[in-house]
Coordinates of C-alpha atoms and ligand atoms in Angstrom, one line a residue:
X1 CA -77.1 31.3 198.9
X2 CA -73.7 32.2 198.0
X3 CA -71.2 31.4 201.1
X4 CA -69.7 28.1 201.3
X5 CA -70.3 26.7 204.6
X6 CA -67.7 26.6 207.0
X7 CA -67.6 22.8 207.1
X8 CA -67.2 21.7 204.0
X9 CA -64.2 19.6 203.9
X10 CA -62.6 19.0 200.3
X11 CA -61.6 14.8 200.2
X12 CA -58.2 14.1 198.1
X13 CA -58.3 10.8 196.7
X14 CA -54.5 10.5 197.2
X15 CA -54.6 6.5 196.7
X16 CA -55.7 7.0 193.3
X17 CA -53.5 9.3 192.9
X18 CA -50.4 7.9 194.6
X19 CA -51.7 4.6 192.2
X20 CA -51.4 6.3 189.2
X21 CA -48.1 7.9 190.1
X22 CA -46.6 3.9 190.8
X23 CA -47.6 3.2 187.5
X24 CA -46.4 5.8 185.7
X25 CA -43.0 5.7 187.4
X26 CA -42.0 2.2 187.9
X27 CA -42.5 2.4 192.1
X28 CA -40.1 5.4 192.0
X29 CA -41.9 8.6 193.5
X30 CA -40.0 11.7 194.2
X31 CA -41.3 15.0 195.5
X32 CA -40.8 16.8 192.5
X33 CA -42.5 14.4 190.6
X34 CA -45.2 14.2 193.3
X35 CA -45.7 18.0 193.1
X36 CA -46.1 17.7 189.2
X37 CA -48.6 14.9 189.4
X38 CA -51.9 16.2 189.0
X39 CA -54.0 15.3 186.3
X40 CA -55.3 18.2 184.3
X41 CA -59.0 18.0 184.0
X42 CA -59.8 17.1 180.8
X43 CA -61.5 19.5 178.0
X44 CA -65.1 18.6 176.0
X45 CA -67.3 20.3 173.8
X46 CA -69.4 23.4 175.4
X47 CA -72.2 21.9 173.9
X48 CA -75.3 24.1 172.1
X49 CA -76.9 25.0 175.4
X50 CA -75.1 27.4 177.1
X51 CA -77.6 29.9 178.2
X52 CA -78.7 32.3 175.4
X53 CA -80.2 34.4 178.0
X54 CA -78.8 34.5 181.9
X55 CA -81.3 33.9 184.8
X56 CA -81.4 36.7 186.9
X57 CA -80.6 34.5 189.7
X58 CA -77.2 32.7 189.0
X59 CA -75.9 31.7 192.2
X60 CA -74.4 28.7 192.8
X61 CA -78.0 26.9 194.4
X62 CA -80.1 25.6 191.0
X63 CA -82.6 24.1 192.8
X64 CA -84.2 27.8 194.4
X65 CA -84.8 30.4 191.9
X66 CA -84.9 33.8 194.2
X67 CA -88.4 35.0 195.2
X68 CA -90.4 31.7 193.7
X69 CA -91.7 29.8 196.5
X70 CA -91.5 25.8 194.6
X71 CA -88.1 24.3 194.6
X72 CA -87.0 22.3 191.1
X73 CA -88.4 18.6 190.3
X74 CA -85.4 16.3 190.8
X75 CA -82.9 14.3 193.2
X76 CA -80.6 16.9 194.4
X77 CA -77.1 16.7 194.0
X78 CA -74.4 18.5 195.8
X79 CA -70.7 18.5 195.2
X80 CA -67.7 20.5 195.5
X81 CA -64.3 20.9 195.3
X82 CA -61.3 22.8 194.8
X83 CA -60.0 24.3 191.7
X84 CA -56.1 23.8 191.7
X85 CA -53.1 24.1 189.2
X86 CA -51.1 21.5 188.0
X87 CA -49.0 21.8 190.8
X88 CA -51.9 21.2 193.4
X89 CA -52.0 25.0 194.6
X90 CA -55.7 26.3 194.9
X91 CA -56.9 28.8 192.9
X92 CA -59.1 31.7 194.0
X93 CA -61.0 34.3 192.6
X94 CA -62.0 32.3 189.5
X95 CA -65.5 31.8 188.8
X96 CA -67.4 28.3 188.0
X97 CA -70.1 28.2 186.1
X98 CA -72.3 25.6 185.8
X99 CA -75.5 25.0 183.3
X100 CA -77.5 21.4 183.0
X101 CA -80.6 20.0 181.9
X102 CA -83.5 20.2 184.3
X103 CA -85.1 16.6 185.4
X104 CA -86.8 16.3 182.2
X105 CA -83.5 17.0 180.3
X106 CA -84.7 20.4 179.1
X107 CA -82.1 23.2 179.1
X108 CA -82.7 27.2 179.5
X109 CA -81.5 27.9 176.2
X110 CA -83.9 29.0 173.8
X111 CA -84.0 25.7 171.9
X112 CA -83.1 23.6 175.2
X113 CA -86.3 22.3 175.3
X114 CA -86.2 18.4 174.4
X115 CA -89.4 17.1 172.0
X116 CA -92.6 16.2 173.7
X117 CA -91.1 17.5 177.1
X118 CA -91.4 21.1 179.0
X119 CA -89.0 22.7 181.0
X120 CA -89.4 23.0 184.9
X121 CA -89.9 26.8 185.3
X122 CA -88.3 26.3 188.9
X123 CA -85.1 25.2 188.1
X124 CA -82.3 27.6 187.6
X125 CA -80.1 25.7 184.9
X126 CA -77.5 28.2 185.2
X127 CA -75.2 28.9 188.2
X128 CA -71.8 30.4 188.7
X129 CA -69.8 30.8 192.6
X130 CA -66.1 32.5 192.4
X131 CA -63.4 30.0 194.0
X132 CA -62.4 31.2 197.9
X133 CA -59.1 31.5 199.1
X134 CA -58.4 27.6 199.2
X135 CA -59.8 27.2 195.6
X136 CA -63.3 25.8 196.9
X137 CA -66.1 26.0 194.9
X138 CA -69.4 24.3 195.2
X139 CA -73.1 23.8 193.8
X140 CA -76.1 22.7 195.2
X141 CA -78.3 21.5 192.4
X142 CA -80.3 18.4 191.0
X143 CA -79.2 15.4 189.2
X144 CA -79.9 16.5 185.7
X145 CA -82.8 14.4 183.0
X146 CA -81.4 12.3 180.6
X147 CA -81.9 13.3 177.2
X148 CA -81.9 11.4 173.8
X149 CA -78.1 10.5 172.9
X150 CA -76.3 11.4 175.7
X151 CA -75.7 10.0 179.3
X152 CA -76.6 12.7 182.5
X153 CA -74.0 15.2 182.6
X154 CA -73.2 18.9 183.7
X155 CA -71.5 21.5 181.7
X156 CA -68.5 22.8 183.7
X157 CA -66.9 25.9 182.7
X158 CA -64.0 27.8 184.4
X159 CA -63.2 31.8 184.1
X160 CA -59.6 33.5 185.3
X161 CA -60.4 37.3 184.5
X162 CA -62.0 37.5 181.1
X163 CA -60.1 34.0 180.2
X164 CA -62.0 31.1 179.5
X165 CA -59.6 28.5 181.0
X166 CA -61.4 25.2 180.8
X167 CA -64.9 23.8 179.9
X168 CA -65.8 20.3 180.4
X169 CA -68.6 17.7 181.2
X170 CA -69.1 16.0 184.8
X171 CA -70.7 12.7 184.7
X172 CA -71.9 10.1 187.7
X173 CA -70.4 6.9 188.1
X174 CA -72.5 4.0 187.8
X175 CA -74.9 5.1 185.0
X176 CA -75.6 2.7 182.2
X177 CA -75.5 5.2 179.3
X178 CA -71.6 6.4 180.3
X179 CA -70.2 3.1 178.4
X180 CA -71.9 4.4 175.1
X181 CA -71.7 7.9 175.3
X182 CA -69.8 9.5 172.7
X183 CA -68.4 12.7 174.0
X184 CA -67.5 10.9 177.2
X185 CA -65.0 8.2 175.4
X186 CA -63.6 10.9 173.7
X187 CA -62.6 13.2 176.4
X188 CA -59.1 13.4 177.7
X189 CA -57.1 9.8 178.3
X190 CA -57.9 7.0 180.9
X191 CA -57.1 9.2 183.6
X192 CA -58.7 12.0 182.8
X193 CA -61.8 10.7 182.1
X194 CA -62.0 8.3 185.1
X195 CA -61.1 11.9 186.6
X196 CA -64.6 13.5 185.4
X197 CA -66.5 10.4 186.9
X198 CA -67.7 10.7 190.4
X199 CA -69.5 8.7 192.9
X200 CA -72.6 10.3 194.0
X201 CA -73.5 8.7 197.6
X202 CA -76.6 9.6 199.7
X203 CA -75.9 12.1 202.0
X204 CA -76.7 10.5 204.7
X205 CA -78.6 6.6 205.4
X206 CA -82.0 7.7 205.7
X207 CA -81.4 10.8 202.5
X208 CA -82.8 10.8 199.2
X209 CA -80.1 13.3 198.5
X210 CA -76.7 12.7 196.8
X211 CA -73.3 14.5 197.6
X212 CA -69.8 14.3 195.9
X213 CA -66.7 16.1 195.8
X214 CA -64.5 16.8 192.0
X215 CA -61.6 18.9 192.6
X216 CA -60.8 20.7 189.1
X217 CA -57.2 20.7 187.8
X218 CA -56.3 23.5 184.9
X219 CA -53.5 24.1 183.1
X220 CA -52.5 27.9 182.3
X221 CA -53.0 27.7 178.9
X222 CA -56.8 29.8 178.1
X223 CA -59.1 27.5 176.0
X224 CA -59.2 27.9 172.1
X225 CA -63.0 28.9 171.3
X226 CA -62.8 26.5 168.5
X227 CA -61.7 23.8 170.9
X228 CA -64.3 24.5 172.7
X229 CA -67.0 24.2 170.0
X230 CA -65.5 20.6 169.1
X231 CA -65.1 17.2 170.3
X232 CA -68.6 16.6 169.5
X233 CA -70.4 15.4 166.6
X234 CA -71.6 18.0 164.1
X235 CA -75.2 18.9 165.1
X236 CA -75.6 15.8 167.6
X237 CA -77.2 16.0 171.0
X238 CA -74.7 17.4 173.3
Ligands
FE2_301 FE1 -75.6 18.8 177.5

C-alpha cells in the first residue's frame, strides 16, 4: 500500500495555534507574523535502533509485511499529516521514514530485541512514504510496546535529497510514562514538545483502532549527525 487515499483530510489545529500567537504577541497578530508562526518540529536523539538491516518491504503500512499472510500483534495506529516549512508551505517529494518497537517493544535492529521478550516476525518496524504535492504523508502502523525506561514512542526521520533534515520522537497523549520520560522533557521548548504529543482517538465508536493527524514543521537547516546521536543519555534505553 503506497497511495494516500483520496480522502484523507489533514486537520490544522489553528486555535492552538492562533493561542500561542496571542501570547507571544500581546493580542497583536499581523499577517506577516501569522505567516512566520509555525513551530518548527522539535529535534531528539535517533536513538540505537535505526534499522541495521532494511526490510525488504518498507512501505508506509507496518502492520502487513508483503507476501506473509498474519498481520502484526498490536492496536493499530494511523496518522498523517503534512510536512510544511516554517512558513506553512507543504513540502513534497521528501521522504518520511518511520521505525518503532513492535507490541512487545522489540525493534528490527540487530540488538532491538528487549530481554526476556521476542520480536513479532510480522511486523515491519521500518516504513518510509515520499510527501505528495500538498506535503501529505501518512503511516498505517500499530501502537508501539513499551520498553524499560522509556514512554511509547515512534522514531520520525525526514529526508530532502540525500539531506537528513529532521529526526525526532512522536509520543501519544495521555500515557502515564510521558511525565517521566527523559528524552521527552528534553526535546525542544513547551511548544514544541506539546507539538510532538498527539491525541490518538478511536477511529470510529464501535473501533478498536486509533487515528491521529501530526503535521511536521522543518526548518532549512540539514541536521548535524552529531545532533542527531545526542539528547539522550549515554548508552540509556532510547
Ligand atoms: Fe526507541
Amino acid at each position: 500500500m503506497n497511495s494516500l487515499t483520496p480522502t484523507f483530510h489533514i486537520r490544522i489545529d489553528r486555535r492552538r495555534l492562533l493561542h500561542s500567537l496571542l501570547l507571544a504577541t500581546g493580542g497583536i497578530i499581523t499577517s506577516s507574523v501569522y505567516a512566520e508562526a509555525l513551530t518548527l518540529t522539535p529535534r531528539a536523539t535517533e536513538g540505537p535502533y535505526y534499522p541495521d538491516h532494511l526490510p525488504l518491504d518498507q512501505d508506509n503500512d507496518l502492520l502487513q509485511i508483503q507476501g506473509k499472510a498474519t498481520q502484526a500483534i498490536g492496536t493499530v495506529a494511523e496518522f498523517g499529516g503534512r510536512l510544511l516549512n516554517a512558513d506553512g508551505q507543504p513540502i513534497q517529494d521528501a521522504v518520511i521514514e518511520l521505525w518503532q518497537a513492535d507490541n512487545n517493544g522489540c525493534y528490527i535492529h540487530s540488538r532491538g530485541t528487549q530481554r526476556g521478550q521476542e520480536r513479532d516476525p510480522a511486523f515491519q518496524g521500518y516504513g518510509k512514504i515520499v510527501t505528495n504535492a500538498k506535503g501529505e504523508y501518512r503511516f498505517r502502523t500499530i501502537k508501539p510496546g513499551l520498553y524499560t525506561g522509556r514512554t511509547i514512542h515512534w522514531h520520525i526521520a525526514v529526508k530532502q535529497g540525500d539531506k537528513r533534515m529532521l529526526t525526532t520522537q512522536l509520543y501519544i497523549a495521555g500515557v502515564p510514562q510521558n511525565d517521566k520520560d527523559g528524552i521527552l522533557r528534553r526535546t525542544g521548548d513547551e511548544a514544541q514538545r506539546l507539538s510532538v504529543i498527539r491525541e490518538f482517538k478511536p477511529k470510529s465508536a464501535d473501533s478498536q483502532e486509533l487515528v491521529s493527524t501530526w503535521d511536521i514543521v522543518i526548518g532549512s537547516t540539514p541536521e548535524d549527525p552529531e545532533q542527531r546521536r545526542g539528547g539522550g543519555r549515554p548508552g540509556g534505553p532510547q
